[in-house]
mmCIF file of C-alpha atoms in Angstrom:
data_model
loop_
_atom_site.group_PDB
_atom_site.id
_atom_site.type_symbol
_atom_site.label_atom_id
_atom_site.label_comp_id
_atom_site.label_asym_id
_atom_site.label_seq_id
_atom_site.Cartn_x
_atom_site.Cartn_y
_atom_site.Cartn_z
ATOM 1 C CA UNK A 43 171.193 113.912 48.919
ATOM 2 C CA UNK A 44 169.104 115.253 46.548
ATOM 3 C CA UNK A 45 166.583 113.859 43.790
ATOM 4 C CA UNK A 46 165.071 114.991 39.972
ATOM 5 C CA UNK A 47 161.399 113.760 40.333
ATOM 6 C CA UNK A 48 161.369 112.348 36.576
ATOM 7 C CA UNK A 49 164.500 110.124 37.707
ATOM 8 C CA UNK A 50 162.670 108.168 40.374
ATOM 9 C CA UNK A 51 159.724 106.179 40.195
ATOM 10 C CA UNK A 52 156.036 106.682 41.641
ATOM 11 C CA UNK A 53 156.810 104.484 44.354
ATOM 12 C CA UNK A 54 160.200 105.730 45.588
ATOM 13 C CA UNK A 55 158.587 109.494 45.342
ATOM 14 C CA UNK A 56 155.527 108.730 47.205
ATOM 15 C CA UNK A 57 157.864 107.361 50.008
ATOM 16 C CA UNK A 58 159.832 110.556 49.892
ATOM 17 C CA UNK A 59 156.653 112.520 50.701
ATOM 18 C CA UNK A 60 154.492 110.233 52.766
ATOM 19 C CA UNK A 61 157.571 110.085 55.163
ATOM 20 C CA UNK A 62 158.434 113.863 55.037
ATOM 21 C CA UNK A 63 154.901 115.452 55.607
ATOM 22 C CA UNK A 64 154.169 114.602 58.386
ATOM 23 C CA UNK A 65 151.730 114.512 60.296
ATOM 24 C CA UNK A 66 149.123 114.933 57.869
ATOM 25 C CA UNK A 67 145.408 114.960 58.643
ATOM 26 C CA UNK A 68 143.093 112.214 57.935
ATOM 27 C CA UNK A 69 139.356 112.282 56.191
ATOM 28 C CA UNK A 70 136.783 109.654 56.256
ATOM 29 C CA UNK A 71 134.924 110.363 53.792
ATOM 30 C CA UNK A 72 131.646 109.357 53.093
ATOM 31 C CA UNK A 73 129.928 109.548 50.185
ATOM 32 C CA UNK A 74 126.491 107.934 47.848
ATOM 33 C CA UNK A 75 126.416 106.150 44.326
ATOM 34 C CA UNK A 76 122.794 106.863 42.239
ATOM 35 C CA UNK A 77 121.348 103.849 44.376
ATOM 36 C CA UNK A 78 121.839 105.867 47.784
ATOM 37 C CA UNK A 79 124.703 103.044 48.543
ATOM 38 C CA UNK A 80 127.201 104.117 50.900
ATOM 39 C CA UNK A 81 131.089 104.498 50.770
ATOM 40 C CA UNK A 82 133.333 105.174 53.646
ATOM 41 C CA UNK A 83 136.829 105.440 52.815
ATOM 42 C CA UNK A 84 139.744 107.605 54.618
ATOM 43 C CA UNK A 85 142.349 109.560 52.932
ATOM 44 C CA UNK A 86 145.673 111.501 54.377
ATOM 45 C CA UNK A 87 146.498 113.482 51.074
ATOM 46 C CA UNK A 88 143.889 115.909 52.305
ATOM 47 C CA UNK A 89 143.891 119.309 54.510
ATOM 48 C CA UNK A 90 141.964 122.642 54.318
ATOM 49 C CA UNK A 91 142.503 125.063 52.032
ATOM 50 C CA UNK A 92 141.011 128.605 53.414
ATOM 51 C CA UNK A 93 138.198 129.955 54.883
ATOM 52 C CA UNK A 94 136.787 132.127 53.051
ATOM 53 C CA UNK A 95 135.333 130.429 50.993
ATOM 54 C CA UNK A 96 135.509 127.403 53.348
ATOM 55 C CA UNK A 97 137.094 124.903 51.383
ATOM 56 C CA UNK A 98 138.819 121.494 52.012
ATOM 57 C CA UNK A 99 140.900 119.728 49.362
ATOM 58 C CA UNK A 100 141.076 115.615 48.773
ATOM 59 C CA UNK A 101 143.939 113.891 46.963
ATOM 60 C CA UNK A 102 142.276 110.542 45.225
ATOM 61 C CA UNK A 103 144.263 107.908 43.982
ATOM 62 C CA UNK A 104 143.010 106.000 40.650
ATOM 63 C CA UNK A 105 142.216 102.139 40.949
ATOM 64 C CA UNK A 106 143.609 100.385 38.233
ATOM 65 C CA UNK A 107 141.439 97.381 39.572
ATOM 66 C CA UNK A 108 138.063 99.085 38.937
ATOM 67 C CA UNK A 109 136.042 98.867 35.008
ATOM 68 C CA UNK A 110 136.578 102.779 35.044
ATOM 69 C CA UNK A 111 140.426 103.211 36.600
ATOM 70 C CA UNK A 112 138.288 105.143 39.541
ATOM 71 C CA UNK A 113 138.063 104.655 43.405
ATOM 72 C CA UNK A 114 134.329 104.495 44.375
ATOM 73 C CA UNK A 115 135.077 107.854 46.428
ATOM 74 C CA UNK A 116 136.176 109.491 43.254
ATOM 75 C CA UNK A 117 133.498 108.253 40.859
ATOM 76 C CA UNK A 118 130.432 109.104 43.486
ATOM 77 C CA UNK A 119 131.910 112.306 44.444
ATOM 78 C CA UNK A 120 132.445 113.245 40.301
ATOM 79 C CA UNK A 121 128.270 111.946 40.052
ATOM 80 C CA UNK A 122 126.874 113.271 42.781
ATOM 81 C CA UNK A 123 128.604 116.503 43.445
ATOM 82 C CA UNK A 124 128.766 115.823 47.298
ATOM 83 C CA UNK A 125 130.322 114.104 50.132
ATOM 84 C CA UNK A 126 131.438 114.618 53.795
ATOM 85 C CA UNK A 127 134.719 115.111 55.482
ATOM 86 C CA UNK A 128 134.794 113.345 58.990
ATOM 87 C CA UNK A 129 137.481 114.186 60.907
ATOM 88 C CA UNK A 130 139.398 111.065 62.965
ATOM 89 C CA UNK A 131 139.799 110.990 66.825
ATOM 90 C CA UNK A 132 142.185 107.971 68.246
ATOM 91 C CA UNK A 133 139.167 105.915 69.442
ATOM 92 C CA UNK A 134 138.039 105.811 65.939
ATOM 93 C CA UNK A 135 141.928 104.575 64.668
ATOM 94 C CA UNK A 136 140.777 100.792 64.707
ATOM 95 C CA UNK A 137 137.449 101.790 62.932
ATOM 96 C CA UNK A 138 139.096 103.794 59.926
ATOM 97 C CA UNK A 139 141.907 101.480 58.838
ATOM 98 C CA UNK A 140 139.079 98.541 58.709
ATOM 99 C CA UNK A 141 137.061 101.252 55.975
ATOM 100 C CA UNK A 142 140.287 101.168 53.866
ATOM 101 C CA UNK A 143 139.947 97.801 53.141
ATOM 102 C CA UNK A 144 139.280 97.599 49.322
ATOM 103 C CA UNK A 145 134.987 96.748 49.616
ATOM 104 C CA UNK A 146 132.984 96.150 46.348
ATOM 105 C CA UNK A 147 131.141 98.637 45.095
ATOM 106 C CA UNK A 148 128.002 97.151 46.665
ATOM 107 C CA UNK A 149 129.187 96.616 50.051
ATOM 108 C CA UNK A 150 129.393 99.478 52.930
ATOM 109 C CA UNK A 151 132.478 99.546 55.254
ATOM 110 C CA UNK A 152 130.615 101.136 58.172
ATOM 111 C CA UNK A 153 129.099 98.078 59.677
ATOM 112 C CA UNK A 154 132.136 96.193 59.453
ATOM 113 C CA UNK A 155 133.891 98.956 61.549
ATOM 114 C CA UNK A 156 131.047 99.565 63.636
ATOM 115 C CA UNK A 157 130.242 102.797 62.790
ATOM 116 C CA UNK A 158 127.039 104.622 62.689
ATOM 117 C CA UNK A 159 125.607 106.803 59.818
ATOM 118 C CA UNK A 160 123.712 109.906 60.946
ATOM 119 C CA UNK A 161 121.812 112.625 58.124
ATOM 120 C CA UNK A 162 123.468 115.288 56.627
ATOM 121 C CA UNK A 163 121.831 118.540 56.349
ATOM 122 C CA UNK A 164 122.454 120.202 53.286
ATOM 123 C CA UNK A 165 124.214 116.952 51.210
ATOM 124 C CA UNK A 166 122.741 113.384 50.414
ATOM 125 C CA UNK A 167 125.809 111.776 51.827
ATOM 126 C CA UNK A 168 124.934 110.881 55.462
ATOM 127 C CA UNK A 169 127.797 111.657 58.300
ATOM 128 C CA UNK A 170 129.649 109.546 60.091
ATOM 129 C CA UNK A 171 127.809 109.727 64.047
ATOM 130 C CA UNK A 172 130.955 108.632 66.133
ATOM 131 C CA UNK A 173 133.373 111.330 64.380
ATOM 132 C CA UNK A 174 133.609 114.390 66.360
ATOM 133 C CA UNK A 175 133.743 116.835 63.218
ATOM 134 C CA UNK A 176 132.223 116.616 60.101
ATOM 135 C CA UNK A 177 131.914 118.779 57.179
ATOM 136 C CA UNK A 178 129.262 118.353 54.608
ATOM 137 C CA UNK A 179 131.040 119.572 51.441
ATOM 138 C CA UNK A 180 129.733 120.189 47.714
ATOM 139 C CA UNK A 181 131.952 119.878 44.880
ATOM 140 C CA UNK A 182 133.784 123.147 43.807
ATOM 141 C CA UNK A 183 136.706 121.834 41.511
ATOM 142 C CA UNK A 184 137.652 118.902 40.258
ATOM 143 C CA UNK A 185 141.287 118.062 38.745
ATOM 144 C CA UNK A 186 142.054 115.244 36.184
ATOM 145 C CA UNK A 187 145.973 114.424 37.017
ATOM 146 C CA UNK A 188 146.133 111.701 34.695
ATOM 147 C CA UNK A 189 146.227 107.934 35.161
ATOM 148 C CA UNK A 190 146.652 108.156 38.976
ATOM 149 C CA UNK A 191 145.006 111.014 40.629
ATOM 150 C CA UNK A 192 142.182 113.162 41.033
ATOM 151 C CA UNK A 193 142.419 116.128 43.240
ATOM 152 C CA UNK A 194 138.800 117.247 44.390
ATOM 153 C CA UNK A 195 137.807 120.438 45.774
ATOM 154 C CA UNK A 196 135.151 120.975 47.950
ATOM 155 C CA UNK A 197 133.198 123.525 49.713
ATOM 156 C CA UNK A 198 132.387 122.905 53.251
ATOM 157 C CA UNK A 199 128.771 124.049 53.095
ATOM 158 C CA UNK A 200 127.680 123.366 56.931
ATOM 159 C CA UNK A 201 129.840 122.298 59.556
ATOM 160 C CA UNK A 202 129.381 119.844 62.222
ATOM 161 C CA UNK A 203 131.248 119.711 66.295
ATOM 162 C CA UNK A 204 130.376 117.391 68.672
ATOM 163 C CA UNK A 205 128.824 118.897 71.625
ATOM 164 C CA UNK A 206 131.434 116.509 73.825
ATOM 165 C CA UNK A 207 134.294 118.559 71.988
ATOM 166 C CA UNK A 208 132.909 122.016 72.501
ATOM 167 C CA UNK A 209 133.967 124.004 76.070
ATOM 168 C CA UNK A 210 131.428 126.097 77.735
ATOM 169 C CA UNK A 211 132.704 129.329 75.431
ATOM 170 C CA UNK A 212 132.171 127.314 72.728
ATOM 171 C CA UNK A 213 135.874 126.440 71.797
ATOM 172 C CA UNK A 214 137.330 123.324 70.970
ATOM 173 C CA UNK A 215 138.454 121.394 73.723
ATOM 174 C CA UNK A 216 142.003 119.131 72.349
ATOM 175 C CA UNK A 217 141.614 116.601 74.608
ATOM 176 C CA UNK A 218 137.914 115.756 74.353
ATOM 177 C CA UNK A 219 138.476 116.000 70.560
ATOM 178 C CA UNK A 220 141.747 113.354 70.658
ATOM 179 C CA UNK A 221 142.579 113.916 66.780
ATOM 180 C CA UNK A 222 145.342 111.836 65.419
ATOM 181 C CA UNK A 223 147.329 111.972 62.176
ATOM 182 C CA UNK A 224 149.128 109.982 59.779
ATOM 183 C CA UNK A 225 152.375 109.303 60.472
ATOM 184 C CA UNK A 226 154.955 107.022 58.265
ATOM 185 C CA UNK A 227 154.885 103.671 57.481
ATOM 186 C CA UNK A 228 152.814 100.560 58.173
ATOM 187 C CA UNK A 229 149.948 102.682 60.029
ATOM 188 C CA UNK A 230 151.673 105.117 62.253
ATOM 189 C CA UNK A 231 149.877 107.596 63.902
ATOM 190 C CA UNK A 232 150.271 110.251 66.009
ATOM 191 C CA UNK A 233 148.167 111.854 68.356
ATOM 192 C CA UNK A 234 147.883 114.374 71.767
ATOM 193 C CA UNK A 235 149.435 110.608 73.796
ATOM 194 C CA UNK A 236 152.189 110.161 71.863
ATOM 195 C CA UNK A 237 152.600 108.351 68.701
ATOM 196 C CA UNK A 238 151.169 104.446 67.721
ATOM 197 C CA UNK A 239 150.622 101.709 65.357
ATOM 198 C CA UNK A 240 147.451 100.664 64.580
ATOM 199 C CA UNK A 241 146.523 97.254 63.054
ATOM 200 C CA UNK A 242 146.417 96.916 59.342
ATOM 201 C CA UNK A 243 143.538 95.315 57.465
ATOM 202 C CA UNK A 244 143.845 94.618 53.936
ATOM 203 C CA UNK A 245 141.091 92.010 53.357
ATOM 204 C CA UNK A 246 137.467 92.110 52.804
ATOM 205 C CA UNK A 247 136.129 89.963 55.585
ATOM 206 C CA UNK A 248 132.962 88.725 53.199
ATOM 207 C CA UNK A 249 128.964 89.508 53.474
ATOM 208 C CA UNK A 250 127.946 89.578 57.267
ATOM 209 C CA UNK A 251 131.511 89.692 58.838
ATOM 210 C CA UNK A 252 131.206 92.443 61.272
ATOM 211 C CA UNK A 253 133.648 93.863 63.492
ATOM 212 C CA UNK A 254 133.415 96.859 66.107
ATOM 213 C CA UNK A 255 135.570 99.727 66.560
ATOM 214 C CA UNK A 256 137.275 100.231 69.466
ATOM 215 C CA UNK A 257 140.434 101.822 70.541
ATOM 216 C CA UNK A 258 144.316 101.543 68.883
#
């Protein structure tokens, strides 16, 4: 079987390719409007893109919901020139499907997924404490693919491994790190135990509904 791209629609392609690349890695970003507010949001169309120079590369999906078409990832990252990749262990799972939930503008996912901020040190953005990588990234590219994605570029400008993740030679140790990645369907996963489904949130729980994150 075999498909033209301009014969099917948006839908039926992005379930050829969401169910074909697999596993693909996951970033919770974070990133700051002009009022220092706070976004968390994760994102599979993402890997990295070389090392030298470091860069990392974010697919963003338009939201037809928002004044400007724009996810609030996409417009603070466009303004501000910054954000931070942090990279998903499975204990985290729980915590990073509850940030995907589609938030206001004006109110931060982290609390409701129990999740701690820490400071950056070269970007505005803060870092996400429980993640057990992070890279603080400045914008390097920016790509306008019409009315339903941005692709962003960015340059990992300092780099960030938990000191639970490192061995004594300083390399990273796969099973203290646990990463996961997206898998097909309704929140499939896979990681170094095997492959699971995490729950699905899709609703904003309202000012002062918090949750914690716990294992999948």
């Amino acid at each position: 079987m075999d498909w033209r791209c301009d014969q099917l629609s948006e839908r039926e392609r992005y379930r050829l390719l969401v169910n074909t690349v697999l596993p693909r890695p996951i970033a919770l970003v974070t990133t700051c409007d002009g009022l220092g507010r706070v976004n968390t949001a994760p994102f599979s169309f993402f890997n990295v893109m070389g090392s030298e120079p470091p860069v990392v590369a974010l697919g963003l999906e338009h939201d037809p919901h928002s004044p400007d078409g724009l996810k609030d990832t996409t417009r603070n990252i466009l303004a501000g020139g910054q954000f931070v990749v942090n990279l998903i262990s499975a204990s985290m799972a729980r915590a990073m499907n509850i940030c995907g939930i589609p938030y206001p503008p004006d109110q931060a996912e982290h609390p409701d997924a129990g999740l701690d901020l820490a400071p950056s040190r070269q970007v505005r953005p803060p870092r996400i404490a429980q993640s057990p990588v992070q890279f603080e990234c400045r914008l390097h590219t920016a790509l306008d693919l019409g009315p339903l994605r941005h692709i962003v570029i960015g340059e990992i400008v300092h780099l960030h491994c938990s000191d639970r993740i490192l061995t004594p030679e300083g390399r990273i140790d796969m099973d203290a790190y646990d990463p996961i990645g997206r898998l097909h369907g309704s929140d499939w996963y896979l990681g170094l135990q095997g492959r699971f489904q995490s729950e699905k949130y899709t609703q904003y729980p309202g000012p002062g509904a918090h949750d914690t994150a716990g294992t999948p």
